[in-house]
XYZ file of C-alpha atoms in Angstrom:
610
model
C 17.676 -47.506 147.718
C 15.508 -44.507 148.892
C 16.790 -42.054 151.588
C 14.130 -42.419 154.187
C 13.215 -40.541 157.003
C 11.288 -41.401 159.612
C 9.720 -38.443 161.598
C 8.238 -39.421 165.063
C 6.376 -36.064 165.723
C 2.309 -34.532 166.649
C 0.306 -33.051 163.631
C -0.515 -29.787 163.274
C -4.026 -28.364 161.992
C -2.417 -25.265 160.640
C -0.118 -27.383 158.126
C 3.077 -24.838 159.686
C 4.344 -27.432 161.947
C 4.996 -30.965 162.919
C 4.246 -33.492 160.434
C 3.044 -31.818 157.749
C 5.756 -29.361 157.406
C 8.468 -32.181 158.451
C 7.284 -34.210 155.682
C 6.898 -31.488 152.583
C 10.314 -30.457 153.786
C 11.215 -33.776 153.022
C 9.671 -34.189 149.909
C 11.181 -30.690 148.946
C 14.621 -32.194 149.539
C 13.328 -35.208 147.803
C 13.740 -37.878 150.055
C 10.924 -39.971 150.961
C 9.475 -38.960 154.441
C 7.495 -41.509 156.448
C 5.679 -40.567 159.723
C 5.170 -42.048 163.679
C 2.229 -39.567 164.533
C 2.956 -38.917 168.831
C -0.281 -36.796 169.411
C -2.872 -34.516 167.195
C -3.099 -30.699 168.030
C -5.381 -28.134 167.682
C -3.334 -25.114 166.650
C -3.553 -22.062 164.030
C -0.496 -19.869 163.186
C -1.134 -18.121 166.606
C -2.434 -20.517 169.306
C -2.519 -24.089 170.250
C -5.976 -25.042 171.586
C -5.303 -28.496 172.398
C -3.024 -31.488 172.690
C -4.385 -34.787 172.746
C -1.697 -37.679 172.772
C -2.198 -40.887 170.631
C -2.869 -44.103 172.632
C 0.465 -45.792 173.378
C -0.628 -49.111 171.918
C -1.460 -47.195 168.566
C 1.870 -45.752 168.429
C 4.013 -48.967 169.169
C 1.804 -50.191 165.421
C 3.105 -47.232 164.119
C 6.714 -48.009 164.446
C 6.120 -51.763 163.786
C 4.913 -50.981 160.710
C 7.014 -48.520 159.513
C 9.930 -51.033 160.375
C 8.605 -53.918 158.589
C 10.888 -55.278 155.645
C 7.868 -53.986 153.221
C 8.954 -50.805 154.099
C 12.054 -48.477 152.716
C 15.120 -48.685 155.215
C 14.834 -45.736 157.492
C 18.197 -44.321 157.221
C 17.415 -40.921 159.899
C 15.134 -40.509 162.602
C 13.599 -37.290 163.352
C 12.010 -36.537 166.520
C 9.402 -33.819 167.181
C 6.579 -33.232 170.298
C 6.799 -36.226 172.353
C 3.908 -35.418 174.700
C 4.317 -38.064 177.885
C 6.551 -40.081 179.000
C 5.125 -43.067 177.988
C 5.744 -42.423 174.220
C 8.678 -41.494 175.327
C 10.053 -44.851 176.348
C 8.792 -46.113 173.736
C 10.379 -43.856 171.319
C 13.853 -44.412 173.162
C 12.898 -48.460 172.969
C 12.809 -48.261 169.380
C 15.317 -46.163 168.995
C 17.605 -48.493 170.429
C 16.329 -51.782 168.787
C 16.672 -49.580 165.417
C 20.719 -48.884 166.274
C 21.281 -52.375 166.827
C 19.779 -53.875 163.817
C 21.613 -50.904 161.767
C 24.793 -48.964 163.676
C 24.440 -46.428 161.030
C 21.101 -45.015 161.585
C 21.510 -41.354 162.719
C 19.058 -39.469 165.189
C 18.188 -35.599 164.780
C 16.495 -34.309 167.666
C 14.371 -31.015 167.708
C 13.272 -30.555 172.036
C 9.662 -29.386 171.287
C 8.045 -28.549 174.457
C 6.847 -25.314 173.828
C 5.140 -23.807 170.559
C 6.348 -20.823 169.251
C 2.976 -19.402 169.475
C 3.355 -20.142 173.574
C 1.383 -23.319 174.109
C 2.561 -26.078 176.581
C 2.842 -28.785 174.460
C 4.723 -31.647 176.526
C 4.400 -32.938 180.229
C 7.548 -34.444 180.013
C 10.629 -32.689 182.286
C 13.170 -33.282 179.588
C 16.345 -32.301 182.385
C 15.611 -35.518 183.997
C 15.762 -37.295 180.439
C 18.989 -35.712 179.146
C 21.299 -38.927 179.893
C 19.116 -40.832 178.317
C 18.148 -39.717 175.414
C 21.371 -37.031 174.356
C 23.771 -40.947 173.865
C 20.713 -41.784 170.993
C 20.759 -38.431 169.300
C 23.650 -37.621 166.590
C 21.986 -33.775 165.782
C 20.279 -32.072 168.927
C 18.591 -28.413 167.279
C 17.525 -26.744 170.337
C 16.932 -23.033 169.878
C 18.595 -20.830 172.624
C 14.946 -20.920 174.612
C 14.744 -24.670 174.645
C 18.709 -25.204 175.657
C 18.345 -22.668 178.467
C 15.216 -24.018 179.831
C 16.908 -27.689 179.698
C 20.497 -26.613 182.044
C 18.646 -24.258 184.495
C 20.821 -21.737 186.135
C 22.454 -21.044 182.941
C 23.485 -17.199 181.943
C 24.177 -16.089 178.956
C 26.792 -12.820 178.884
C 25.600 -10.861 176.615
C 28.508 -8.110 177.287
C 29.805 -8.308 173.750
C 30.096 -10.808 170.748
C 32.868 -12.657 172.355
C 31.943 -13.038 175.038
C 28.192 -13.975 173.781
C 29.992 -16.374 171.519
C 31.732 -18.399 174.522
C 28.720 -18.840 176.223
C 26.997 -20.425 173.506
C 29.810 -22.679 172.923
C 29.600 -23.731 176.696
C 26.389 -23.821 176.714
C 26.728 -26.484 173.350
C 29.616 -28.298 175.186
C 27.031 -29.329 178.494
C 24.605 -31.334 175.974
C 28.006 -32.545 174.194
C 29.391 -33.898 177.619
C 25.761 -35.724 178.021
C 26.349 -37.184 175.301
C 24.647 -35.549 172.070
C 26.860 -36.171 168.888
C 26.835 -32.848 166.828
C 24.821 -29.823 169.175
C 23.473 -26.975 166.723
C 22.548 -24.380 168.787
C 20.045 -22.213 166.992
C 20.776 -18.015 168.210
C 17.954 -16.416 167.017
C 16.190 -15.519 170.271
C 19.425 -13.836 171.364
C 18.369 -10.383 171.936
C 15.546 -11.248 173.870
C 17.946 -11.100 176.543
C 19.637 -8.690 176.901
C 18.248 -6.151 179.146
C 16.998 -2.278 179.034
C 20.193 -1.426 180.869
C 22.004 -2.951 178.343
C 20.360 -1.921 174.963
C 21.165 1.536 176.327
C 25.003 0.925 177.354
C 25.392 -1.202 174.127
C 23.109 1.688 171.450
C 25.664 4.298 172.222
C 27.653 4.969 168.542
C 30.653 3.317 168.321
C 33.694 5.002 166.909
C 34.838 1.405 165.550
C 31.558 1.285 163.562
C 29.065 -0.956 164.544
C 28.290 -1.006 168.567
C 28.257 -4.204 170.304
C 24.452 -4.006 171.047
C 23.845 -4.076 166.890
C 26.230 -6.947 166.926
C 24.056 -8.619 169.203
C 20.677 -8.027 167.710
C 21.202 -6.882 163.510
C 22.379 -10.823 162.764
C 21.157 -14.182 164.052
C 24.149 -16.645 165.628
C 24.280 -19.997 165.178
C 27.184 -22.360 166.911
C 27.538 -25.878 166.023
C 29.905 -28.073 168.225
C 31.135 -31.039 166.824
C 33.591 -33.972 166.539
C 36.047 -35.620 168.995
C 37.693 -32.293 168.928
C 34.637 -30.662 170.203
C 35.381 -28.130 166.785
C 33.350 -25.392 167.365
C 31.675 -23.249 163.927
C 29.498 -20.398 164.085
C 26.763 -19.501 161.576
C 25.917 -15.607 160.480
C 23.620 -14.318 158.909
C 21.210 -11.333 158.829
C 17.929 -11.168 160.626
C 14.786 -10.573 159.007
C 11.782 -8.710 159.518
C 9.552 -11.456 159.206
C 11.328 -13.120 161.983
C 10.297 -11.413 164.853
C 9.180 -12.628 168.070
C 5.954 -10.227 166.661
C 5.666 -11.243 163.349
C 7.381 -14.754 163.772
C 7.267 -17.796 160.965
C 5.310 -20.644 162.110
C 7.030 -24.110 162.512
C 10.747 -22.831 161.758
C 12.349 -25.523 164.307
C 10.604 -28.077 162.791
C 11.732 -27.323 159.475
C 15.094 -26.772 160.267
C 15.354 -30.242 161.990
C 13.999 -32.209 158.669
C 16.077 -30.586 156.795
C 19.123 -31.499 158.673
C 17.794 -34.900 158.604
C 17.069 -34.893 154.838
C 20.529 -34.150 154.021
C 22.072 -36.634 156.565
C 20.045 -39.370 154.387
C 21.680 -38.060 151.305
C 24.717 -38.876 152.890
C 26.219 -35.273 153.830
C 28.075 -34.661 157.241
C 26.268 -32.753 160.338
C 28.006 -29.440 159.905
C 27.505 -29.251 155.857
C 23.927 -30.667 156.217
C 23.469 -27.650 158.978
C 24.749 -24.913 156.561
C 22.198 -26.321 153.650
C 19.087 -26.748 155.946
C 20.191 -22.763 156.988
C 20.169 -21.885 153.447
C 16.858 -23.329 152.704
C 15.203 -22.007 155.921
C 16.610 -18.345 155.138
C 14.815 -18.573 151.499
C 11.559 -19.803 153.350
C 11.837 -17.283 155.794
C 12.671 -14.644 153.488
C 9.961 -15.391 151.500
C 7.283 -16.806 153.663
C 3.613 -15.399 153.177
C 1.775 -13.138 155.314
C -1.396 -13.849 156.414
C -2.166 -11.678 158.419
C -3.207 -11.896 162.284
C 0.960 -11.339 163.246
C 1.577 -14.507 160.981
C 3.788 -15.374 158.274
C 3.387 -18.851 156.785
C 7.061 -20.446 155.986
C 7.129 -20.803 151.992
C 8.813 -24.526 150.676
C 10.721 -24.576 147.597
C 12.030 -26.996 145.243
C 16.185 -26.207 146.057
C 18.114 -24.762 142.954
C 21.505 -24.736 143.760
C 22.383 -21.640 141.124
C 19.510 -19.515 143.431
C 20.787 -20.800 146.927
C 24.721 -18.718 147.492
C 22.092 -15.019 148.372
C 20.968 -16.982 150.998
C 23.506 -19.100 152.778
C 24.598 -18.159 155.903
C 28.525 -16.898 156.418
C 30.483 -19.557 159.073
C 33.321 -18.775 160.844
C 35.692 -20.787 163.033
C 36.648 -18.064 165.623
C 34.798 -14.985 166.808
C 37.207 -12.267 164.981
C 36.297 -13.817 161.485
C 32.358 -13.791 162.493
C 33.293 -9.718 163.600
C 33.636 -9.641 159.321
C 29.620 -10.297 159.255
C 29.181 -7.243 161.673
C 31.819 -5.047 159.638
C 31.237 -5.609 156.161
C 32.800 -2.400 155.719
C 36.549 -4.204 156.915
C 36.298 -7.042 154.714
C 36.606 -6.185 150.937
C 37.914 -9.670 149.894
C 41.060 -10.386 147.979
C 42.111 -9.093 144.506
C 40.841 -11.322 141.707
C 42.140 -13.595 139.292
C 40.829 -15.599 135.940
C 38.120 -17.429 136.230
C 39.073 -19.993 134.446
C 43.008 -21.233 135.481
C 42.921 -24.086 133.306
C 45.404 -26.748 134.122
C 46.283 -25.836 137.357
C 49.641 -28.338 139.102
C 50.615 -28.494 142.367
C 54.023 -29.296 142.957
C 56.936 -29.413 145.452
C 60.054 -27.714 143.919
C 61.466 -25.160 141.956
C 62.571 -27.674 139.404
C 59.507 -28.766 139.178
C 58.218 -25.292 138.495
C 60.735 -24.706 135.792
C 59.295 -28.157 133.758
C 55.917 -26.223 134.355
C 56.898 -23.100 132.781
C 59.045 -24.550 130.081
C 56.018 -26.363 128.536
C 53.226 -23.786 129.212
C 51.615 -23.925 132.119
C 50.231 -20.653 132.984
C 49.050 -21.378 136.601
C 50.466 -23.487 139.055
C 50.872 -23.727 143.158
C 54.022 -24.439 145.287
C 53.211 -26.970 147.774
C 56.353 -28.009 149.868
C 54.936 -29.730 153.076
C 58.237 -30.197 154.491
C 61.141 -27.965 153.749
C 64.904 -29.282 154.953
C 65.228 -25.804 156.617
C 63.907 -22.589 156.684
C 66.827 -21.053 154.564
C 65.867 -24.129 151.642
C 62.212 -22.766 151.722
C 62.822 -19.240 150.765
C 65.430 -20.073 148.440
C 62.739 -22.234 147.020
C 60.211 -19.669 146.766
C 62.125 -16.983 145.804
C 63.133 -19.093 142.582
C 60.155 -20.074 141.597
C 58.860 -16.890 141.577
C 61.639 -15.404 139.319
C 60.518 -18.971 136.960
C 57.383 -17.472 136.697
C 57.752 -14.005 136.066
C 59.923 -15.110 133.135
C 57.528 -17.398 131.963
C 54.604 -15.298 132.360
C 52.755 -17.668 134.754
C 50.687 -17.416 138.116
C 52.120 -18.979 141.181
C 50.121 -19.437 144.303
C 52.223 -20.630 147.543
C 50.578 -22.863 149.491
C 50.596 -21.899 153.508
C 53.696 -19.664 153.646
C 51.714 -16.274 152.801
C 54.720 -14.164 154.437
C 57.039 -15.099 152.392
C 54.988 -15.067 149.203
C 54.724 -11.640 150.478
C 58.003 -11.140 150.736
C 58.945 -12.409 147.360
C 55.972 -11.050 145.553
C 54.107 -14.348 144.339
C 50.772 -14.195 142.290
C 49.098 -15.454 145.258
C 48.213 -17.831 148.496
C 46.585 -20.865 148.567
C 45.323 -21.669 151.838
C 43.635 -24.628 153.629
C 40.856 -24.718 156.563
C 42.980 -24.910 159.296
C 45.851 -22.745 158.154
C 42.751 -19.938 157.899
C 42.465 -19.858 161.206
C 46.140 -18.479 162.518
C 46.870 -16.723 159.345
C 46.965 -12.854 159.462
C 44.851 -12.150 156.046
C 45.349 -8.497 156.036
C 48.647 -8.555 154.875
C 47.862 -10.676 151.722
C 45.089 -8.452 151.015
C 46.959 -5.357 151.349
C 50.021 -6.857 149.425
C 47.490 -7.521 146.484
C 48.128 -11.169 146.018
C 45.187 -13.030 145.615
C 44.082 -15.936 147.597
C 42.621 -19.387 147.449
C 41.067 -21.340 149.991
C 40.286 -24.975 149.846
C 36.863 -26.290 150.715
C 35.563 -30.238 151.221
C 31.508 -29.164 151.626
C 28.570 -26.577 152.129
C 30.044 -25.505 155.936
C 33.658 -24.358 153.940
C 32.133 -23.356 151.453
C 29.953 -20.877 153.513
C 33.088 -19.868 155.368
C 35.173 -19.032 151.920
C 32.165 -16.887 150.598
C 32.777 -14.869 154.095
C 36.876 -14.362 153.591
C 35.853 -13.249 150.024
C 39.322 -14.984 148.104
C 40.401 -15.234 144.866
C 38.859 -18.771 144.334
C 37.325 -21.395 146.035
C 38.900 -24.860 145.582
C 36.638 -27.738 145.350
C 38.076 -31.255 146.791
C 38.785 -34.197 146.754
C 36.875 -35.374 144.302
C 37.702 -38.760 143.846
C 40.552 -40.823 146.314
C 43.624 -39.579 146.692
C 47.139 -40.957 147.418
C 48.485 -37.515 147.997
C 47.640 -36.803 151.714
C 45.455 -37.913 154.472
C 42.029 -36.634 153.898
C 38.965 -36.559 156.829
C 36.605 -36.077 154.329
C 34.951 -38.269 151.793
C 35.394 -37.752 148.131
C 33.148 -35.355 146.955
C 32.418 -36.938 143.326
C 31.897 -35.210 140.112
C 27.389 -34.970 141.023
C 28.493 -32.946 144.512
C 30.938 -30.915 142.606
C 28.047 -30.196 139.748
C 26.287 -28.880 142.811
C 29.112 -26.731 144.369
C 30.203 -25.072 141.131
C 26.106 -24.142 140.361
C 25.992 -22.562 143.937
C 29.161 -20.649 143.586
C 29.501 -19.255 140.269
C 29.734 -16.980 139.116
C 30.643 -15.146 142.111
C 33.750 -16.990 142.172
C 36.538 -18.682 140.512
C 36.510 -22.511 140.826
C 38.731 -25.405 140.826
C 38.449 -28.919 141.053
C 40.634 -31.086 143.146
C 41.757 -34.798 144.089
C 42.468 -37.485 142.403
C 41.396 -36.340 139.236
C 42.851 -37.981 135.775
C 42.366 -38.235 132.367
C 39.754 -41.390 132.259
C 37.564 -39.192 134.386
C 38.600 -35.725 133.227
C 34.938 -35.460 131.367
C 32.696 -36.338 134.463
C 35.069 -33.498 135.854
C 34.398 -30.852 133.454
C 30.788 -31.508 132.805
C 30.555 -30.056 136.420
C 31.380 -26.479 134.437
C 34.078 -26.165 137.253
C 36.789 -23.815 135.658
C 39.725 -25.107 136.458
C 41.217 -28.534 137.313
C 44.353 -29.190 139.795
C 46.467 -32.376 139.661
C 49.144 -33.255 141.009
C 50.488 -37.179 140.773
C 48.883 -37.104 136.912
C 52.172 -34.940 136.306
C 54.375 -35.656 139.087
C 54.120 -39.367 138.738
C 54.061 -39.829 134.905
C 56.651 -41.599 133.215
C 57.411 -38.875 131.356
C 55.984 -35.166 132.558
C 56.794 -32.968 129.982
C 54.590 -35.217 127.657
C 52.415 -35.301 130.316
C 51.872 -31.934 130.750
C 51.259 -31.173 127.140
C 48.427 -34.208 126.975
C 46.902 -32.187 130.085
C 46.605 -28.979 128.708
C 45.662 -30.200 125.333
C 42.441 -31.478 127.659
C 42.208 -28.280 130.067
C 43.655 -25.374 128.406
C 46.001 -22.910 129.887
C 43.431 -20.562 131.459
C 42.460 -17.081 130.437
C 43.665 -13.516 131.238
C 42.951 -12.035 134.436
C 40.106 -9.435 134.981
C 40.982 -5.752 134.697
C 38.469 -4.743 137.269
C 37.547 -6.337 140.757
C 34.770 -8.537 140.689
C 31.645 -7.964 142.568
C 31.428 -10.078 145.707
C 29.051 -11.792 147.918
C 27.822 -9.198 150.992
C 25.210 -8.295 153.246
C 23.708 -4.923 152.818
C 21.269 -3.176 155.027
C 17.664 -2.266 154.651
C 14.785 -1.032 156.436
C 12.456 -3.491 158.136
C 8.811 -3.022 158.013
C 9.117 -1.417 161.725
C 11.975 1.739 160.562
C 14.998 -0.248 161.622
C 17.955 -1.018 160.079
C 18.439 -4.740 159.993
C 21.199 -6.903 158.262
C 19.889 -8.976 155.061
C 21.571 -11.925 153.651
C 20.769 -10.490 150.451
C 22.909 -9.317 148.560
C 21.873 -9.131 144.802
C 18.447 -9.569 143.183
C 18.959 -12.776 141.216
C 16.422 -11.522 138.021
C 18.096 -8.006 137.800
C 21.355 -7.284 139.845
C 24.638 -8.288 137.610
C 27.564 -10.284 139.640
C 31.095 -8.784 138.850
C 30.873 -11.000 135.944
C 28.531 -9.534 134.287
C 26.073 -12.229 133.847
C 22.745 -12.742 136.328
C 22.833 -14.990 139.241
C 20.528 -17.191 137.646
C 22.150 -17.462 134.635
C 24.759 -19.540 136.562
C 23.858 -23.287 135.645
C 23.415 -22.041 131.963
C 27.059 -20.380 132.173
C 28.680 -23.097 133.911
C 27.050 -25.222 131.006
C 28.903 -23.143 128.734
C 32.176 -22.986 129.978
C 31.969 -26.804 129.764
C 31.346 -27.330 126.573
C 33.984 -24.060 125.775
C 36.495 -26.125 127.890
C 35.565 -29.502 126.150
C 37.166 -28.196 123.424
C 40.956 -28.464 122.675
C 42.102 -24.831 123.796
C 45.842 -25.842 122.153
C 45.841 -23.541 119.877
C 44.465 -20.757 121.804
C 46.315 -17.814 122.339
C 45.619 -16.477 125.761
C 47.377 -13.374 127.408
C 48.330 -13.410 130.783
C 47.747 -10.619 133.256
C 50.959 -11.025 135.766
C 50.484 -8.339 137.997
């Protein structure tokens, strides 16, 4: 069946905005964009001359025929200019009638009511429609413009990044109690308001490094609100020349809103479907076209995932890991380990260690959930890490990162939500390395900003193991991840993985595969183990030498001023840590797969314990 979207939006003359750039952002993402035209406009990259809406009659035959069963099944909705309100009602009409028939159509909403160029573009006073409309809409993209004009009286505090940060969230959380599913409040008019006063207080150096005022204004902010939770995750990255109020990029918000909706239809979440469409608007942006006249013409791409990691933005779940953006300088990652692991078991004792070590496992984790008492746990720890030092093997704790301090453990393994009390420093200073477990593009985004060891990839297929909110990823997604990561960093594949689909696994050119019940539940481990790493391998050494990471540097805009850049390698020339080209990386990965598909029992690997 074909991912359909349906975009309910005005044209534009200029091809920048509206339906024309909704739908080649679709096709770019290659789903199959269909299109309810709402009114034609007279604009350039500049100016809107005029607005002239389509008849209401002609409209309601738009959406009749686009929902007739001739048609593909319109699996997202995205809604652009609505000029009156009598397209209005019938958009909400239809919106409705659409929900019934099928419960899982989702609804992305971009407020147009204002061009960027200026232009009024709607009649309609949207505040009055809010309770109406928000219960339909799963994605509402308002810029920080749009929002503010829509909850009048509204301040922002632009005092500092904290407190900037908390009034974006509340800000999200009033559309959120009116009912909008997901709210993805876009930050990039932020420093528009902060006042002459201000810039002067804020411009004063900093002994701490970077003042709050460069905070403010050297990186865009994004917060997304989401969930029953109301789970709040902010977005970083730099800002670009090109993306001035001056010198702005025509039809960004409409962009951005397709492709959010094109990755809903490919059946992605809201929040990793927000850090994709980010990606892809920060490559358009970065490399949109001038053409002259102030303009800069947004440049579509077909989406290669080995190109796309210079680009993402960085998320963070509270404000002190977004201060890492700001103070690059503070955040030199963790110490690094092999890239490939190999066989990589997660288990729950130190007996089960010892079977481990015994028949040659060179990298496992200790995983004990929960420990009969505090003394049990260190006891545990402490003898698993003597078991490995023996055996000449890595050991990654899972959550208790003090105590694999303590004990000096190979390294940490830790999950989302144990990232966001844990005190990182320490590990990092201690020199263990760390691994952090990711389920999509938003975790992903926010491992690349810690900087660890590796990046686990998970759960790939159902799992009996433990609870999981996400979906299983499958071995095409995991293709995906591996491409965009590597080689910056180490990978490994989690979750239900086993030996009838070990090869889907490893075709991915992930580096290194984790099981668990495979061992742990076999009839007969130690036999197990041995059929395992006769399939994985043991891993290779460790690197001698720190490994280039992912950063943002600085350059000079076209104006003289220093502004951050998401860039932070030249994919044709700059070498990754590895030694190999970004855009070798789905060539590499291809590589490793076919090195890994290969018995590795014989190989005789050293192993770097330190």
């Amino acid at each position: 069946m074909l991912d359909t979207v349906l975009t309910i939006a005005a044209t534009d003359s200029s091809n920048g905005a509206g339906t024309t750039a909704d739908l080649a952002t679709l096709n770019f993402f290659g789903v199959y964009g269909v299109a309810a035209i709402t009114a034609v406009t007279a604009q350039n990259l500049n100016e809107v001359l005029a607005v002239k809406p389509v008849k209401n009659r002609i409209f309601t035959k738009e959406l009749q025929a686009l929902s007739a069963d001739s048609m593909p099944k319109i699996k997202v909705i995205k809604l652009g200019l609505i000029p009156n309100e009598k397209i209005l009602r019938t958009t909400v009409t239809f919106i409705r009638e659409q929900k019934k028939l099928n419960p899982d159509i989702l609804v992305v909403w971009d407020p147009v009511a204002v061009a960027g160029t200026g232009g009024e573009l709607s009649e309609i006073n949207y505040s009055l429609w809010l309770h109406i409309i928000l219960p339909l809409v799963d994605v509402f993209t308002p810029n920080l413009n749009e929002a503010l004009a829509l909850c009048e009286g509204f301040e922002v505090d632009t005092s500092g990044l904290k407190n900037c940060m908390d009034s974006l969230t509340q800000l999200s959380l009033y559309f959120r109690k009116l009912g909008a599913g997901t709210v993805y409040l876009k930050g990039g008019h932020l420093p528009a308001l902060i006042n002459e006063d201000e810039k002067t207080a804020k411009g004063r150096s900093s002994k701490q490094g970077v003042s709050e005022f460069e905070k403010l204004t050297s990186y865009i902010y994004d917060v997304v609100v989401s969930g029953e939770n109301n789970d709040v995750y902010y977005f970083g990255c730099g800002r670009f020349a090109g993306a001035s109020n001056s010198t702005g990029v025509h039809g960004t918000g409409c962009i951005m809103a397709s492709a959010v909706a094109a990755m809903l239809a490919k059946g992605y979440n809201a929040v990793d479907a927000i850090a994709y469409a980010k990606a892809y608007m920060t490559r358009g942006i970065e490399n949109s076209v001038d053409v002259g006249a102030r303009s800069r013409l947004f440049r579509h791409g077909y989406i290669n995932n080995s190109e796309m990691l210079q680009y993402f933005p960085y998320m963070a779940r509270t404000v002190s890991e977004l201060e890492l953006i700001c103070n690059p300088a503070e955040n030199s990652g963790f110490a690094p380990c092999a890239h490939d692991l190999g066989l990589y078991p997660v288990v729950d004792s130190s007996e089960w260690i010892g079977i481990l070590c015994e028949n040659g496992v060179k990298t496992m984790q200790l995983r004990i959930k929960k420990p009969e008492s505090s003394e049990q746990l260190e006891q545990e720890i402490a003898k698993s890490v003597k078991l490995c030092e023996k055996y000449g093997a890595r050991l990654f704790i899972d959550d208790y990162y003090e105590l694999a301090i303590r004990h000096k453990a190979y390294g940490v393994h830790l999950g989302q939500e144990d990232l966001i009390d844990a005190k990182l420093n320490p590990i990092r200073e201690a020199g263990l390395r760390l691994g952090v477990s990711t389920h999509g593009y938003a975790e992903i985004a926010r491992a690349c900003l810690l900087k660890p060891s590796y990046i686990a990839l998970g759960h790939i297929y159902p799992t009996g193991s433990k609870v999981m909110a996400s979906r299983p990823q499958g071995p095409s997604r995991l293709a995906d991840y591996v491409a965009l990561v590597d080689p910056a960093y180490p990978t490994v594949a989690i979750g239900g993985i086993k030996l009838h689909n070990l090869s889907d696994v490893k075709s991915s050119g992930v580096g290194s595969v984790a099981v668990i019940t495979a061992i742990t539940a076999a009839p007969d481990p130690a036999a197990a183990v041995r059929e395992w790493l006769d399939a994985v391998g043991a891993g290779s050494s460790d690197p001698a030498v720190k490994t280039e990471r992912r950063g943002r540097t600085v350059k000079k805009t076209s104006s003289g001023s220093e502004t951050g850049v998401s860039k932070s390698r030249t994919v044709s020339a700059k070498k990754t840590g590895t030694g190999r080209s970004a855009s070798a990386a789905g060539t590499s990965a291809k590589e490793r797969a076919r090195r890994k598909g290969r018995s590795e029992k014989t190989e005789k690997t050293s192993e770097d314990n330190a």
